Amino acid sequence: MEKFGRILMVEDDPKDVELALTALEEYHLANEVVVARDGQQALDYLYGRGEFTGRSPENPAVMLLDLKLPKVDGLEVLQKVKSDENLKTIPVVVLTSSNEEKDMMRSYKLGVNAYVVKPVDFHEFVNAVKELGVFWAVINQPPPGSMKK
Amino acid sequence: MARWNVDLQNGSPVLRYGLSLVCVGLALGLALAAQYYGFRDVGLPLFTLAIAIVTWYAGMGPSVLTVLLSMLSFDYFFVQPLYSLAIDLQDLPYFLIFVVWAVVVASFAAVRRRIEEHLRNAREELTHRAEELEATNKELESFTYSVSHDLRAPLRHVAGFSELLQKHASSSLDDKSRRYIRLILESAKKMGNLIDDLLGFSRIGRAETRTAAVNLGQLAREVVADFGQDASGRDIVWRIGALPVCRGDRSMLRLVLVNLVSNAVKFTRIRTRAEIEIGSAREDSREVEIFVRDNGAGFDMQHANKLFGVFQRLHLAEEFEGTGIGLATVQRIVHRHGGKVRAEGMVDNGAIFYFSLPKV
């Protein structure tokens, strides 16, 4: 486990971010998390522009994406990522409160790699985030060009 | 019949006056032909028929034209002296008949039109109301849905951070503080359950039903088998009578039985030996009525009207757990199937829940 992938978490709710980070800390994955607070910031990070100008050029190992976001919403981010030649290989996991069928269908049609409904229960939420983090950042072999520690 | 129900009232004038000419022409032709073959006195009925048809379908102007044309043709071809338009006082009754007949038919046509208009208005009103109702319903459903969803996030935070607090500060807190944290966690969990139930309930209202023939006997045995495993530590006597096949959505009807059976299992917990029976109470040509009976805690018939309400409970949470959504769900599903629910019970003497469903 000496090589972790970087996790890009796109989440507008600071409390959810904190809970998720707490969950990831247990596996010492928290340091590898970049948090974007809205869709615009997520795209800025991915394209290395704005406040992220000059970041190391590798792609994150996984992007955890909320759908309900200020400015640019999750589905738009997903669409941009999956239609960009350099970004489309990034595994994207939608992590959202919505289990509306139409959100799910649209995400899959846009090419999402996984769709996870945020569990209401705190324990389940923590477990879900942990498992996602471990799977995508440790177990899964990310596409070449992803960021390794 | 609909083919005959045409209304030329709003058609083009050419069509309406054309009908008048055609009808009079036909009547005249038929009358002359009949006369040629030796039939007598067919002219008058044929012209009155022409007048009736034109008045009924084409309205006022063509009607007047038909009456005039009929008078002229009749006078010219059938009234002595023949082949002249001379009018005698004796011929007046014929013309009077034409006019009066046209007026009578016109008044009937007017009545018919009024009724039709009335029906059309009523139908439009009804469609409008149905659309309105559907819109309100959709709004309400999406409201429930988004409320349930937006309530989840803060709740997760309450529970999550309380739990973190418990973990971090447990050793430095006194018993009272630890108890408070436990109560916060319990309440958060309870609210989570309530929201989940509300969400499920709202989903039933929005879900599409897939209607098919459902074998209730088989369904009941499946449900009971599931519960038999959960309640293995208890002494429960199950009785499943002969159940009919009915029409409905299998997964929803399963939910009805699951709710009723789980209630029966829950409320018989106070008995050393529980008896739960599922059977058919009534069956006629249109519907079937199923019952689920238990020998559990029962209820006071005085409160029977509250049983099926959302979040309505007749027992304390310490006695029997639950949010009070189960029977509301049962009622909602059965109503969606066009059936009815009712219950009978006595305090400490068991309860019977009935639901009716349409037959195959």
XYZ file of N, CA, C and O in Angstrom, chain A residues 13 15-16 18-19 22 26 68 97-100 118-123 125, chain B residues 145 149-150 152-153 155-157 159-161 163-164 167 189 192 196 203 206:
152
model
N -20.966 20.697 0.657
C -21.335 20.748 2.072
C -20.104 20.486 2.937
O -19.561 19.383 2.953
N -19.692 20.038 5.995
C -19.829 19.015 7.037
C -19.685 17.619 6.446
O -19.077 16.736 7.048
N -20.241 17.446 5.244
C -20.059 16.160 4.576
C -18.581 15.938 4.260
O -18.074 14.824 4.374
N -16.065 17.100 5.958
C -15.358 16.761 7.195
C -15.602 15.307 7.594
O -14.684 14.585 7.977
N -16.867 14.890 7.481
C -17.182 13.499 7.831
C -16.439 12.533 6.912
O -15.898 11.514 7.360
N -12.833 12.438 7.849
C -12.661 11.654 9.073
C -12.640 10.166 8.733
O -11.855 9.391 9.271
N -8.837 7.203 8.741
C -8.569 5.914 9.357
C -7.648 5.059 8.490
O -6.921 4.218 8.986
N -25.560 17.802 -6.749
C -26.170 19.096 -6.461
C -25.075 20.057 -6.016
O -24.642 20.023 -4.871
N -27.052 12.487 -2.699
C -28.231 12.143 -1.906
C -29.362 11.632 -2.785
O -30.323 11.065 -2.308
N -29.244 11.895 -4.092
C -30.380 11.611 -4.962
C -30.383 10.170 -5.448
O -29.434 9.729 -6.078
N -31.445 9.441 -5.134
C -31.588 8.175 -5.845
C -32.758 8.241 -6.816
O -33.441 7.278 -7.076
N -32.959 9.447 -7.378
C -33.916 9.623 -8.466
C -33.409 8.850 -9.672
O -32.242 8.943 -10.026
N -25.620 8.503 -1.070
C -25.117 8.741 0.286
C -26.066 8.123 1.304
O -27.227 8.515 1.370
N -25.601 7.203 2.093
C -26.490 6.634 3.113
C -26.817 7.687 4.167
O -25.983 8.521 4.482
N -28.053 7.652 4.691
C -28.435 8.592 5.743
C -27.674 8.269 7.016
O -27.193 9.149 7.713
N -27.567 6.988 7.274
C -26.935 6.550 8.505
C -25.452 6.917 8.484
O -24.745 6.668 7.507
N -24.990 7.490 9.593
C -23.612 7.957 9.662
C -22.611 6.823 9.437
O -21.684 6.946 8.647
N -22.848 5.703 10.101
C -21.910 4.579 9.963
C -21.835 4.095 8.527
O -20.759 3.857 7.990
N -22.535 5.780 5.943
C -21.894 6.816 5.136
C -20.373 6.697 5.233
O -19.664 6.658 4.233
N -40.666 14.416 -1.605
C -39.397 13.800 -1.959
C -38.228 14.710 -1.614
O -37.270 14.283 -0.977
N -35.290 14.336 1.184
C -33.888 14.301 0.798
C -33.066 15.373 1.467
O -31.980 15.122 1.958
N -33.618 16.590 1.487
C -32.853 17.677 2.068
C -32.767 17.552 3.578
O -31.901 18.136 4.203
N -32.169 14.727 4.991
C -31.212 13.670 5.298
C -29.823 14.209 5.636
O -29.197 13.729 6.586
N -29.364 15.194 4.862
C -27.986 15.658 5.050
C -27.751 16.215 6.459
O -26.851 15.738 7.164
N -29.306 15.666 9.077
C -29.478 14.593 10.040
C -28.221 13.730 10.134
O -27.792 13.346 11.228
N -27.633 13.497 8.982
C -26.398 12.718 8.947
C -25.311 13.446 9.734
O -24.520 12.841 10.439
N -25.351 14.792 9.630
C -24.343 15.565 10.354
C -24.575 15.512 11.855
O -23.625 15.366 12.620
N -26.029 13.136 13.561
C -25.651 11.806 14.038
C -24.132 11.619 13.961
O -23.512 11.123 14.908
N -23.557 12.060 12.847
C -22.134 11.845 12.624
C -21.279 12.545 13.653
O -20.417 11.926 14.284
N -21.564 13.836 13.860
C -20.696 14.581 14.783
C -20.961 14.188 16.228
O -20.040 14.224 17.050
N -21.583 11.227 17.128
C -20.831 9.992 17.264
C -19.330 10.268 17.424
O -18.654 9.649 18.244
N -18.860 11.224 16.627
C -17.447 11.586 16.743
C -17.153 12.146 18.129
O -16.127 11.848 18.737
N -16.896 9.423 20.577
C -15.637 8.712 20.431
C -14.480 9.490 21.056
O -13.656 8.944 21.766
N -31.444 8.771 14.991
C -31.740 7.501 14.331
C -33.246 7.391 14.069
O -33.685 6.979 13.004
N -34.203 9.548 11.310
C -33.777 8.901 10.074
C -34.796 7.871 9.618
O -35.163 7.815 8.444
N -36.967 7.938 6.217
C -36.932 6.804 5.289
C -38.341 6.299 4.995
O -38.691 6.003 3.861
N -42.827 7.207 -2.371
C -42.461 6.437 -3.559
C -43.625 5.573 -4.029
O -43.831 5.400 -5.223
N -45.820 7.426 -6.268
C -45.306 7.792 -7.578
C -45.009 6.595 -8.463
O -44.942 6.719 -9.666
